[in-house]
Amino acid sequence: MPDLEVATRRRGAVVVVEPRGFINAHTVHRFEEVLNRLAADGDARIVISGRSLSYVASAGFGAIMGILEEVRASGGDIRISDLNATVAHIFEVLGFDRLCQTFPTEAEAVESFSTAEAGGKSGDP
Amino acid sequence: MPDLEVATRRRGAVVVVEPRGFINAHTVHRFEEVLNRLAADGDARIVISGRSLSYVASAGFGAIMGILEEVRASGGDIRISDLNATVAHIFEVLGFDRLCQTFPTEAEAVESFSTAEAGGKSGDP
Amino acid sequence: MSGAGPSGASLRLEIPATCESLELVHEATVRVATTAGFASDAAGEIAVAVGEAMTNVVVHAYRREEGHDIVVRYAADASGLRIELEHSGEYPDRLPAGIDLAKLVAERRRGGLGVHLMRRLMDRVAHEEVAPGVGCWILERRRREPKDADRKGPDPSP
Amino acid sequence: MSGAGPSGASLRLEIPATCESLELVHEATVRVATTAGFASDAAGEIAVAVGEAMTNVVVHAYRREEGHDIVVRYAADASGLRIELEHSGEYPDRLPAGIDLAKLVAERRRGGLGVHLMRRLMDRVAHEEVAPGVGCWILERRRREPKDADRKGPDPSP
Ligand SMILES: Nc1ncnc2c1ncn2[C@@H]1O[C@H](COP(=O)(O)OP(=O)(O)O)[C@@H](O)[C@H]1O
Ligand SMILES: Nc1ncnc2c1ncn2[C@@H]1O[C@H](COP(=O)(O)OP(=O)(O)O)[C@@H](O)[C@H]1O
């Protein structure tokens, strides 16, 4: 039972990142590696699916913060889907709901990149 | 997240008992209650499905030991199915594999009651 | 050995102060909080807050040096759950103030959220010097009736 | 505070000696054993053995009386994992001998398997008086190469 595995898959021009397990200061480097590589490769349209996430400590939000400017500067964005109640609440109390759009499902998050290129309103505030 | 829930269902003349969670000295009373009630009601053909069991401490085996004679005296038996590797190993080191027949699936365990009334050989030693 | 807490949800844990230990403490915290009667959402939040305090100890107090331990104590009573994390590393004169998330992002910072998150998830967060050279994080979460109605926590949004 | 074990898998846990505490100790044991490099099957077996020792303390040593604690200590090294469970309750002059399962069933006994199961799952099981009035269960499990080949354990079948 690995603590964290990070799966990625392509959905058209969008890359979906699905961390499986939990993200804390011990496991975050695997999540960070994937995000950093995507940002470095110019894969700027990123959906992070929380479907298989049990919890995220602040280190996980730090990994997103660290590349968000770079991703947006190259015309992309990081959007979030499928957060469980605990993760959604942490997302909200940190103010990430005002920083990144969240969607109930991965499909809606992926779709949002084709309907409006940037700055649309949140599908699931 | 309850520690143990015990579901029961009828399959013809057989009652399938499915403990969900883990059985230890704290939770065993719920498992014991169900087994004792079946034995008292004369529901003597019992399959215990381990499909949703994460682990069983010796207390759980004690609950089976406590009614096995009574169930067999009234012409029935207790048969076991779907044990995970840890539970199957504990079953074996305690010598329960020589006491109760085990089967890979619930269907086979249920079926075994119609093919041979008692004392057949173990389907999954 | 100290006596058990009134609800049985008392525990003392002594463990290497490493990131590897975080998950064991997380699991223990979820179980203690659940045993103390918190709903599973609330238990998960308390465990994340305890993880932030422990991460602070590993990263800031002990600067990721090996060979240090941390003591985590849990005590539940009718009003709620109190967790103490004791260490003999460095500790701040005062806790970091509120954060400006947009500014942290603009500066491409990858941290600075830990204490803020603890504060938002718990009803009380403090760091005290409990003996010379011994620092202690104190986290408290009260029971809410009915069923965690005010899920935002007591800290007004900045 | 004691130093960390060589593999980081050291832990000291002090908890009320109740059946309610069993699951927390089970989860902690699984995580310590996994961290120490045991496969998940083996970790589950070690946790069941520790649970049997703890149940023995709750039920036999303290006769289910409230207000007692138990101390559980874990230490991992290159050879394996050692777990000690310290208590100040009653303890047997010598451990129960092997069991006769058919006899237990014929007598409709619902117990008597605990020590036997510990012995079958671990490489060493002992109970020692470590100080006047203080008893201690000692459980050891060695690493097996390759990958737990001898899953039956070292105790020859009776
Ligand atoms: N125990 C400590 N010792 C020294 N400085 C600390 C300590 N805790 C926090 N700080 C300071 O406060 C800042 C913010 O801390 P924190 O909210 O825990 O953020 P982070 O999640 O980045 O650790 C740290 O970057 C550090 O400069
Ligand atoms: N700590 C103890 N103090 C006194 N008697 C004990 C103790 N441990 C075991 N015994 C005796 O040995 C018997 C078998 O113990 P054990 O193998 O643990 O079985 P059980 O699973 O029923 O507790 C018990 O029923 C009890 O009579």
Coordinates of C-alpha atoms and ligand atoms in Angstrom, one line a residue:
Chain A
M1 CA 0.0 0.0 0.0
P2 CA 2.0 3.0 -1.3
D3 CA 1.2 6.2 0.5
L4 CA 1.0 8.2 -2.7
E5 CA 1.0 7.3 -6.4
V6 CA 0.4 10.1 -8.9
A7 CA -1.3 9.0 -12.2
T8 CA -1.5 11.3 -15.2
R9 CA -3.6 10.9 -18.3
R10 CA -4.3 13.1 -21.4
R11 CA -7.7 14.4 -22.3
G12 CA -7.2 16.3 -25.5
A13 CA -5.1 19.3 -24.7
V14 CA -5.6 18.8 -21.0
V15 CA -3.6 16.7 -18.6
V16 CA -5.4 15.1 -15.7
V17 CA -3.3 14.5 -12.6
E18 CA -4.8 12.0 -10.1
P19 CA -2.9 11.7 -6.8
R20 CA -3.9 8.4 -5.1
G21 CA -3.4 8.2 -1.4
F22 CA -2.6 11.2 0.8
I23 CA -0.3 14.2 0.3
N24 CA 1.7 15.4 3.3
A25 CA 5.3 16.6 3.8
H26 CA 6.5 13.0 3.4
T27 CA 4.8 12.2 0.1
V28 CA 4.5 15.6 -1.5
H29 CA 7.7 15.3 -3.5
R30 CA 6.1 12.8 -5.8
F31 CA 3.2 15.2 -6.5
E32 CA 5.6 18.1 -6.9
E33 CA 7.7 16.2 -9.4
V34 CA 4.7 15.6 -11.6
L35 CA 3.5 19.1 -11.5
N36 CA 7.0 20.6 -12.0
R37 CA 7.5 18.3 -15.0
L38 CA 4.2 19.4 -16.6
A39 CA 5.0 23.0 -16.0
A40 CA 8.5 22.6 -17.5
D41 CA 7.2 20.7 -20.5
G42 CA 4.7 23.5 -21.2
D43 CA 1.7 21.2 -20.4
A44 CA -0.2 24.2 -19.1
R45 CA -3.8 23.0 -19.0
I46 CA -3.9 20.9 -15.8
V47 CA -6.8 19.3 -14.0
I48 CA -6.1 17.8 -10.6
S49 CA -8.7 15.1 -9.8
G50 CA -9.1 14.6 -6.0
R51 CA -11.1 11.4 -6.6
S52 CA -8.5 9.1 -5.0
L53 CA -7.2 11.5 -2.4
S54 CA -7.9 10.8 1.2
Y55 CA -6.4 14.1 2.5
V56 CA -4.0 16.9 1.7
A57 CA -1.8 18.8 4.1
S58 CA -0.6 22.3 3.4
A59 CA 2.5 20.9 1.7
G60 CA 0.2 19.8 -1.2
F61 CA -1.3 23.2 -1.6
G62 CA 2.3 24.6 -1.6
A63 CA 3.1 22.4 -4.6
I64 CA 0.2 23.9 -6.5
M65 CA 1.1 27.5 -5.4
G66 CA 4.7 27.0 -6.6
I67 CA 3.8 26.5 -10.3
L68 CA 0.5 28.4 -10.6
E69 CA 2.1 31.7 -11.8
E70 CA 4.2 29.9 -14.4
V71 CA 1.3 27.8 -15.7
R72 CA -0.9 30.9 -16.0
A73 CA 1.9 32.9 -17.6
S74 CA 2.1 30.3 -20.4
G75 CA -1.7 30.6 -21.0
G76 CA -2.8 27.6 -19.0
D77 CA -4.4 27.0 -15.6
I78 CA -4.8 24.5 -12.8
R79 CA -8.4 23.4 -12.2
I80 CA -9.6 21.0 -9.5
S81 CA -12.3 18.3 -9.4
D82 CA -13.8 15.6 -7.2
L83 CA -12.7 16.8 -3.8
N84 CA -14.0 14.9 -0.8
A85 CA -15.6 16.8 2.1
T86 CA -12.5 17.1 4.2
V87 CA -10.3 18.2 1.3
A88 CA -12.9 20.6 0.0
H89 CA -13.2 22.2 3.4
I90 CA -9.4 22.7 3.7
F91 CA -9.3 24.0 0.2
E92 CA -11.9 26.6 1.2
V93 CA -10.5 27.7 4.6
L94 CA -7.1 28.3 2.9
G95 CA -8.8 30.5 0.3
F96 CA -7.9 28.2 -2.6
D97 CA -11.5 28.4 -3.8
R98 CA -10.8 32.0 -4.7
L99 CA -7.5 31.0 -6.4
C100 CA -8.4 28.0 -8.5
Q101 CA -11.7 26.9 -10.0
T102 CA -13.2 23.7 -8.7
F103 CA -15.7 21.4 -10.5
P104 CA -17.7 18.4 -9.2
T105 CA -16.4 16.1 -11.9
E106 CA -13.2 15.6 -13.9
A107 CA -15.2 15.8 -17.2
E108 CA -16.5 19.3 -16.3
A109 CA -13.1 20.5 -15.3
V110 CA -11.6 19.2 -18.6
E111 CA -14.5 20.7 -20.6
S112 CA -14.0 24.1 -18.9
F113 CA -10.8 24.5 -20.8
S114 CA -12.5 24.3 -24.2
T115 CA -15.5 26.5 -23.4
A116 CA -13.6 29.5 -21.9
E117 CA -9.8 29.9 -22.2
A118 CA -9.3 31.5 -18.8
G119 CA -10.9 33.2 -15.8
G120 CA -14.4 31.6 -16.0
K121 CA -16.4 31.4 -12.9
S122 CA -16.2 28.5 -10.5
G123 CA -18.5 25.6 -11.2
D124 CA -18.6 24.5 -7.6
P125 CA -17.8 27.3 -5.3
Chain B
M1 CA -17.0 4.2 9.8
P2 CA -18.3 1.5 12.1
D3 CA -15.7 -1.0 13.3
L4 CA -18.0 -4.0 12.6
E5 CA -21.3 -4.5 11.0
V6 CA -22.7 -8.0 10.5
A7 CA -25.0 -8.5 7.5
T8 CA -27.0 -11.7 7.1
R9 CA -28.9 -13.0 4.1
R10 CA -30.7 -16.2 3.2
R11 CA -29.7 -18.4 0.3
G12 CA -32.3 -21.2 0.2
A13 CA -31.8 -23.2 3.4
V14 CA -28.5 -21.5 4.1
V15 CA -27.8 -18.3 6.0
V16 CA -24.8 -16.3 4.9
V17 CA -23.2 -14.1 7.6
E18 CA -21.0 -11.4 6.3
P19 CA -19.1 -9.4 9.0
R20 CA -17.9 -6.1 7.6
G21 CA -14.9 -4.5 9.3
F22 CA -12.7 -6.3 11.8
I23 CA -13.4 -8.7 14.7
N24 CA -11.4 -8.2 17.9
A25 CA -12.3 -8.4 21.6
H26 CA -14.0 -5.0 21.3
T27 CA -16.3 -5.8 18.3
V28 CA -16.8 -9.5 18.7
H29 CA -20.0 -9.2 20.7
R30 CA -21.9 -8.1 17.5
F31 CA -20.6 -11.2 15.6
E32 CA -21.3 -13.4 18.6
E33 CA -24.9 -12.1 18.9
V34 CA -25.7 -13.0 15.3
L35 CA -24.2 -16.5 15.5
N36 CA -25.9 -17.2 18.8
R37 CA -29.3 -16.1 17.5
L38 CA -28.9 -18.3 14.4
A39 CA -27.9 -21.3 16.6
A40 CA -30.8 -20.6 19.0
D41 CA -33.3 -20.3 16.1
G42 CA -32.1 -23.6 14.6
D43 CA -30.7 -21.9 11.5
A44 CA -28.0 -24.5 11.4
R45 CA -26.6 -24.2 7.9
I46 CA -24.3 -21.2 8.1
V47 CA -21.8 -19.8 5.7
I48 CA -19.5 -17.1 7.0
S49 CA -18.2 -14.9 4.2
G50 CA -14.9 -13.2 4.9
R51 CA -15.2 -11.0 1.8
S52 CA -15.5 -7.7 3.9
L53 CA -13.3 -8.7 6.8
S54 CA -10.0 -7.0 7.2
Y55 CA -8.8 -9.1 10.1
V56 CA -10.0 -11.5 12.8
A57 CA -8.4 -11.8 16.3
S58 CA -8.7 -15.0 18.3
A59 CA -11.9 -13.7 19.9
G60 CA -13.7 -14.1 16.5
F61 CA -12.6 -17.8 16.3
G62 CA -13.8 -18.2 19.9
A63 CA -17.3 -17.1 18.8
I64 CA -17.4 -19.8 16.1
M65 CA -16.0 -22.4 18.5
G66 CA -18.7 -21.6 21.0
I67 CA -21.6 -22.7 18.8
L68 CA -20.0 -25.2 16.5
E69 CA -21.0 -28.3 18.5
E70 CA -24.6 -27.1 18.9
V71 CA -24.9 -26.3 15.2
R72 CA -23.5 -29.7 14.2
A73 CA -25.7 -31.5 16.8
S74 CA -28.8 -30.1 15.0
G75 CA -27.6 -31.4 11.7
G76 CA -26.0 -28.2 10.3
D77 CA -22.5 -26.9 9.9
I78 CA -20.5 -23.7 9.7
R79 CA -18.5 -23.2 6.5
I80 CA -16.3 -20.4 5.5
S81 CA -15.6 -18.5 2.3
D82 CA -13.6 -15.6 0.8
L83 CA -10.9 -15.2 3.3
N84 CA -8.1 -12.7 2.6
A85 CA -4.5 -13.9 2.9
T86 CA -4.0 -12.7 6.5
V87 CA -7.2 -14.2 7.8
A88 CA -6.7 -17.4 5.8
H89 CA -3.2 -17.7 7.4
I90 CA -4.5 -17.2 10.9
F91 CA -7.3 -19.7 10.2
E92 CA -4.7 -22.2 9.2
V93 CA -2.2 -21.7 12.0
L94 CA -5.0 -22.1 14.6
G95 CA -5.9 -25.4 13.0
F96 CA -9.4 -24.2 12.0
D97 CA -8.7 -25.5 8.5
R98 CA -9.1 -29.0 10.0
L99 CA -12.2 -28.0 11.9
C100 CA -14.3 -26.1 9.3
Q101 CA -14.4 -26.4 5.5
T102 CA -13.4 -23.3 3.6
F103 CA -14.3 -22.4 0.0
P104 CA -13.0 -19.7 -2.4
T105 CA -16.4 -18.2 -2.9
E106 CA -19.7 -17.8 -1.1
A107 CA -21.6 -19.6 -3.9
E108 CA -19.4 -22.7 -3.5
A109 CA -19.8 -22.7 0.3
V110 CA -23.6 -22.4 -0.1
E111 CA -23.7 -25.1 -2.8
S112 CA -21.8 -27.5 -0.6
F113 CA -24.7 -27.8 1.7
S114 CA -26.9 -29.3 -1.0
T115 CA -24.4 -31.6 -2.5
A116 CA -23.3 -33.4 0.7
E117 CA -25.1 -33.0 4.0
A118 CA -22.0 -33.1 6.2
G119 CA -18.3 -33.9 6.5
G120 CA -17.3 -33.5 2.9
K121 CA -13.7 -32.6 2.2
S122 CA -12.5 -29.0 2.2
G123 CA -12.8 -27.2 -1.1
D124 CA -9.8 -24.9 -0.4
P125 CA -7.5 -26.5 2.1
Chain C
M1 CA 1.6 5.9 33.8
S2 CA -1.0 8.5 33.9
G3 CA -4.7 7.7 34.4
A4 CA -7.0 7.4 31.4
G5 CA -9.1 10.3 30.3
P6 CA -12.8 10.4 31.1
S7 CA -14.0 9.2 27.7
G8 CA -11.1 6.8 27.2
A9 CA -9.7 8.9 24.4
S10 CA -6.4 9.6 26.0
L11 CA -3.1 8.6 24.5
R12 CA 0.6 9.5 24.7
L13 CA 2.8 8.8 21.7
E14 CA 6.5 9.1 21.5
I15 CA 7.9 8.9 18.0
P16 CA 10.9 9.9 15.9
A17 CA 10.4 13.5 14.6
T18 CA 10.5 12.6 10.9
C19 CA 8.1 13.1 8.0
E20 CA 7.9 9.4 7.8
S21 CA 6.1 9.4 11.2
L22 CA 3.4 11.8 10.0
E23 CA 1.0 9.2 8.8
L24 CA 1.1 7.1 11.9
V25 CA 0.2 10.2 13.9
H26 CA -2.5 11.1 11.4
E27 CA -4.1 7.6 11.7
A28 CA -3.8 7.7 15.5
T29 CA -5.4 11.2 15.6
V30 CA -8.3 10.1 13.4
R31 CA -9.0 7.2 15.7
V32 CA -8.7 9.2 18.9
A33 CA -11.0 11.9 17.6
T34 CA -13.5 9.4 16.3
T35 CA -13.4 7.6 19.7
A36 CA -14.0 10.9 21.4
G37 CA -17.2 11.4 19.3
F38 CA -16.1 13.6 16.5
A39 CA -17.7 12.9 13.0
S40 CA -15.3 11.6 10.5
D41 CA -15.0 14.9 8.6
A42 CA -14.0 16.7 11.8
A43 CA -11.6 13.9 12.8
G44 CA -9.9 14.3 9.4
E45 CA -9.5 18.0 9.9
I46 CA -8.1 17.6 13.4
A47 CA -5.7 15.0 12.1
V48 CA -4.5 17.5 9.3
A49 CA -4.0 20.2 11.9
V50 CA -2.0 17.9 14.1
G51 CA 0.0 16.9 11.0
E52 CA 0.8 20.6 10.4
A53 CA 2.1 21.0 14.0
M54 CA 4.2 17.9 13.7
T55 CA 5.5 19.0 10.3
N56 CA 6.5 22.3 11.9
V57 CA 8.4 20.5 14.5
V58 CA 10.2 18.3 12.0
V59 CA 11.0 21.0 9.5
H60 CA 11.4 24.2 11.6
A61 CA 12.1 23.1 15.2
Y62 CA 14.5 20.2 14.3
R63 CA 15.4 21.4 10.7
R64 CA 15.0 17.8 9.5
E65 CA 17.9 16.6 11.6
E66 CA 17.7 12.9 12.5
G67 CA 17.6 11.5 16.0
H68 CA 15.0 13.7 17.6
D69 CA 11.7 12.5 19.1
I70 CA 8.4 14.2 19.5
V71 CA 5.8 13.5 22.2
V72 CA 2.1 13.7 21.2
R73 CA -0.5 13.7 24.0
Y74 CA -4.2 13.5 23.5
A75 CA -6.9 14.3 26.1
A76 CA -10.6 14.3 25.5
D77 CA -13.3 15.5 27.8
A78 CA -16.9 16.7 27.6
S79 CA -15.9 20.0 26.0
G80 CA -13.6 18.6 23.2
L81 CA -10.2 17.3 22.3
R82 CA -6.8 18.7 23.3
I83 CA -3.6 17.7 21.6
E84 CA -0.1 18.7 22.8
L85 CA 3.1 18.1 20.7
E86 CA 6.2 18.5 22.8
H87 CA 9.7 18.9 21.4
S88 CA 13.1 20.3 22.3
G89 CA 13.9 22.1 19.1
E90 CA 13.7 25.7 18.0
Y91 CA 10.4 27.6 18.4
P92 CA 9.2 31.0 17.2
D93 CA 9.0 34.0 19.6
R94 CA 5.5 34.5 18.2
L95 CA 3.4 32.6 15.7
P96 CA 3.4 33.7 12.1
A97 CA 0.5 36.2 11.5
G98 CA -2.3 35.7 8.9
I99 CA -1.3 35.0 5.3
D100 CA -1.9 36.7 2.0
L101 CA -2.4 33.8 -0.4
A102 CA -2.2 35.9 -3.6
K103 CA 1.1 37.4 -2.5
L104 CA 2.6 33.9 -1.6
V105 CA 1.5 32.7 -5.1
A106 CA 3.0 35.8 -6.8
E107 CA 6.3 35.1 -5.0
R108 CA 6.1 31.4 -6.1
R109 CA 6.3 30.4 -2.4
R110 CA 5.7 26.7 -1.7
G111 CA 5.0 27.1 2.0
G112 CA 3.9 29.5 4.7
L113 CA 0.4 27.9 5.1
G114 CA 1.0 25.6 8.0
V115 CA 0.2 27.7 11.1
H116 CA -2.6 29.4 9.2
L117 CA -4.2 26.1 8.4
M118 CA -3.9 24.9 12.0
R119 CA -5.7 28.1 13.1
R120 CA -8.5 27.7 10.7
L121 CA -9.1 24.0 11.6
M122 CA -8.9 24.3 15.4
D123 CA -10.5 26.4 18.0
R124 CA -7.3 27.2 19.8
V125 CA -3.7 27.0 18.6
A126 CA -0.8 28.1 20.7
H127 CA 2.9 27.4 21.2
E128 CA 4.3 27.6 24.7
E129 CA 7.6 27.1 26.4
V130 CA 6.6 24.5 29.0
A131 CA 10.1 24.0 30.4
P132 CA 13.5 25.5 29.6
G133 CA 14.3 24.4 26.1
V134 CA 11.0 22.5 25.7
G135 CA 8.4 23.8 23.4
C136 CA 4.9 22.6 23.0
W137 CA 2.2 23.1 20.4
I138 CA -1.3 23.1 21.9
L139 CA -4.3 22.4 19.7
E140 CA -7.9 22.3 20.9
R141 CA -11.1 21.6 19.1
R142 CA -14.4 21.9 20.9
R143 CA -17.4 19.8 20.1
R144 CA -20.0 21.7 18.2
E145 CA -23.8 21.1 18.5
P146 CA -25.6 20.2 16.5
K147 CA -23.1 18.1 14.4
D148 CA -20.4 20.7 13.6
A149 CA -22.9 23.3 12.3
D150 CA -20.2 26.0 12.0
R151 CA -17.8 24.1 9.8
K152 CA -15.8 27.2 8.9
G153 CA -14.2 27.3 12.4
P154 CA -13.8 30.2 14.7
D155 CA -11.2 32.2 12.8
P156 CA -12.8 35.1 10.9
S157 CA -11.8 35.0 7.2
P158 CA -9.0 37.5 6.6
Chain D
M1 CA 12.9 11.1 25.2
S2 CA 14.7 8.2 23.8
G3 CA 16.6 8.2 20.5
A4 CA 15.0 7.0 17.3
G5 CA 15.7 3.4 16.2
P6 CA 18.0 2.8 13.3
S7 CA 15.2 2.4 10.7
G8 CA 13.0 5.1 12.2
A9 CA 10.5 2.5 13.2
S10 CA 10.5 3.2 16.9
L11 CA 7.5 4.3 18.8
R12 CA 6.3 4.4 22.4
L13 CA 2.6 4.4 23.0
E14 CA 0.8 4.9 26.3
I15 CA -2.9 4.2 26.2
P16 CA -5.8 3.2 28.4
A17 CA -5.9 -0.6 28.7
T18 CA -9.3 -1.1 27.2
C19 CA -10.7 -3.1 24.3
E20 CA -11.6 0.2 22.7
S21 CA -7.9 1.0 22.4
L22 CA -7.2 -2.2 20.5
E23 CA -7.8 -0.8 17.0
L24 CA -5.6 2.2 17.5
V25 CA -2.8 -0.1 18.5
H26 CA -3.6 -2.4 15.6
E27 CA -3.3 0.4 13.1
A28 CA -0.1 1.8 14.7
T29 CA 1.4 -1.7 14.6
V30 CA 0.6 -2.2 10.9
R31 CA 2.2 1.1 10.1
V32 CA 5.3 0.5 12.2
A33 CA 5.8 -2.9 10.7
T34 CA 5.2 -1.6 7.1
T35 CA 7.7 1.2 7.8
A36 CA 10.2 -1.4 9.1
G37 CA 9.9 -3.2 5.7
F38 CA 7.5 -6.0 6.4
A39 CA 5.0 -6.9 3.6
S40 CA 1.4 -6.1 4.3
D41 CA 0.4 -9.7 5.1
A42 CA 3.2 -10.0 7.7
A43 CA 2.4 -6.6 9.1
G44 CA -1.3 -7.7 9.5
E45 CA -0.1 -10.8 11.3
I46 CA 2.2 -8.9 13.7
A47 CA -0.7 -6.5 14.4
V48 CA -3.0 -9.4 15.3
A49 CA -0.3 -10.9 17.6
V50 CA 0.1 -7.5 19.4
G51 CA -3.7 -7.3 19.7
E52 CA -3.7 -10.7 21.4
A53 CA -1.1 -9.6 23.9
M54 CA -3.0 -6.4 24.6
T55 CA -6.3 -8.3 24.9
N56 CA -4.6 -10.5 27.5
V57 CA -3.5 -7.4 29.5
V58 CA -7.0 -5.9 29.3
V59 CA -8.9 -9.1 30.1
H60 CA -6.6 -11.2 32.3
A61 CA -4.0 -8.8 33.8
Y62 CA -6.5 -6.0 34.6
R63 CA -9.7 -8.1 34.5
R64 CA -11.4 -5.4 32.4
E65 CA -11.1 -2.8 35.3
E66 CA -11.1 0.8 34.2
G67 CA -8.4 3.3 34.9
H68 CA -5.3 1.3 33.9
D69 CA -2.8 2.1 31.1
I70 CA -0.6 0.0 29.0
V71 CA 2.7 1.0 27.4
V72 CA 3.5 -0.4 24.0
R73 CA 7.1 0.0 22.7
Y74 CA 8.3 -0.8 19.2
A75 CA 11.9 -1.2 18.1
A76 CA 13.0 -2.2 14.6
D77 CA 16.5 -3.1 13.5
A78 CA 18.1 -5.0 10.8
S79 CA 17.0 -8.4 12.2
G80 CA 13.4 -7.6 12.7
L81 CA 10.8 -6.0 14.9
R82 CA 10.4 -6.2 18.7
I83 CA 7.3 -5.1 20.5
E84 CA 7.0 -4.8 24.3
L85 CA 3.7 -4.3 26.2
E86 CA 4.2 -3.3 29.7
H87 CA 1.5 -3.3 32.4
S88 CA 1.2 -3.5 36.2
G89 CA -1.6 -6.1 36.4
E90 CA -1.7 -9.8 37.0
Y91 CA 0.5 -12.1 35.1
P92 CA 0.8 -15.8 34.8
D93 CA 3.7 -17.8 36.4
R94 CA 4.1 -19.5 33.1
L95 CA 2.5 -19.1 29.7
P96 CA -0.4 -21.5 28.8
A97 CA 0.9 -24.6 27.0
G98 CA -0.2 -25.7 23.5
I99 CA -3.9 -26.1 22.8
D100 CA -6.2 -28.9 21.8
L101 CA -8.7 -27.2 19.5
A102 CA -11.1 -30.2 19.2
K103 CA -11.2 -30.4 23.0
L104 CA -11.9 -26.7 23.3
V105 CA -14.7 -27.0 20.8
A106 CA -16.2 -30.1 22.6
E107 CA -16.2 -28.1 25.8
R108 CA -17.9 -25.1 24.0
R109 CA -15.1 -22.9 25.2
R110 CA -15.0 -19.4 23.6
G111 CA -11.4 -18.7 24.4
G112 CA -8.0 -20.1 25.2
L113 CA -6.5 -19.3 21.8
G114 CA -4.7 -16.0 22.5
V115 CA -1.3 -17.0 23.6
H116 CA -1.2 -19.9 21.1
L117 CA -2.0 -17.5 18.3
M118 CA 0.7 -15.1 19.4
R119 CA 3.2 -18.0 19.4
R120 CA 2.2 -19.1 15.9
L121 CA 2.5 -15.6 14.4
M122 CA 5.7 -14.5 16.0
D123 CA 9.2 -15.9 16.3
R124 CA 9.5 -15.2 20.0
V125 CA 6.8 -14.7 22.6
A126 CA 7.6 -14.2 26.3
H127 CA 6.2 -12.7 29.4
E128 CA 8.7 -11.3 31.9
E129 CA 8.6 -9.5 35.2
V130 CA 10.7 -6.4 34.4
A131 CA 10.3 -4.7 37.8
P132 CA 8.5 -5.6 40.9
G133 CA 4.8 -5.7 40.0
V134 CA 5.5 -4.8 36.4
G135 CA 4.9 -7.4 33.7
C136 CA 5.9 -7.2 30.1
W137 CA 4.9 -9.1 27.0
I138 CA 7.8 -9.4 24.5
L139 CA 7.0 -10.2 20.9
E140 CA 9.6 -10.5 18.2
R141 CA 9.4 -11.2 14.5
R142 CA 12.4 -11.6 12.3
R143 CA 12.6 -10.6 8.7
R144 CA 12.5 -13.6 6.4
E145 CA 14.4 -13.8 3.1
P146 CA 13.2 -14.0 0.5
K147 CA 9.9 -12.3 1.2
D148 CA 8.5 -14.3 4.1
A149 CA 9.1 -17.7 2.5
D150 CA 8.2 -19.7 5.6
R151 CA 4.8 -18.2 6.2
K152 CA 3.9 -20.8 8.8
G153 CA 6.1 -19.4 11.4
P154 CA 8.7 -21.2 13.5
D155 CA 6.4 -23.1 15.9
P156 CA 6.0 -26.7 14.8
S157 CA 2.3 -27.7 14.4
P158 CA 1.2 -29.6 17.5
Ligands
LIG1 N1 9.2 26.4 15.0 C1 9.7 27.4 14.3 N2 10.9 27.9 14.4 C2 11.3 28.9 13.7 N3 10.6 29.5 12.8 C3 9.4 29.1 12.5 C4 8.8 28.0 13.3 N4 7.6 27.8 12.9 C5 7.3 28.7 11.9 N5 8.4 29.5 11.7 C6 8.5 30.6 10.7 O1 7.2 30.9 10.2 C7 7.1 30.6 8.8 C8 5.7 30.1 8.5 O2 5.5 28.9 9.2 P1 4.4 27.9 8.8 O3 3.1 28.6 8.9 O4 4.5 26.7 9.6 O5 4.7 27.6 7.3 P2 5.2 26.3 6.5 O6 4.0 25.6 6.2 O7 6.0 26.9 5.4 O8 6.1 25.7 7.5 C9 8.2 29.6 8.5 O9 8.5 29.7 7.1 C10 9.3 30.1 9.4 O10 10.0 31.2 8.9
LIG2 N1 -2.2 -12.5 32.4 C1 -2.8 -13.6 32.9 N2 -3.0 -13.7 34.2 C2 -3.7 -14.8 34.6 N3 -4.0 -15.8 33.9 C3 -3.7 -15.8 32.6 C4 -3.1 -14.7 32.0 N4 -3.0 -14.9 30.7 C5 -3.5 -16.1 30.4 N5 -4.0 -16.7 31.6 C6 -4.7 -18.0 31.7 O1 -4.4 -18.7 30.5 C7 -5.6 -19.0 29.8 C8 -5.4 -18.9 28.3 O2 -5.0 -17.6 28.0 P1 -5.0 -17.1 26.5 O3 -4.2 -18.0 25.6 O4 -4.7 -15.7 26.5 O5 -6.6 -17.4 26.1 P2 -7.7 -16.3 25.9 O6 -7.7 -16.0 24.5 O7 -8.9 -17.1 26.3 O8 -7.4 -15.2 26.8 C9 -6.6 -18.0 30.3 O9 -7.9 -18.4 30.2 C10 -6.2 -17.8 31.7 O10 -6.7 -18.8 32.5

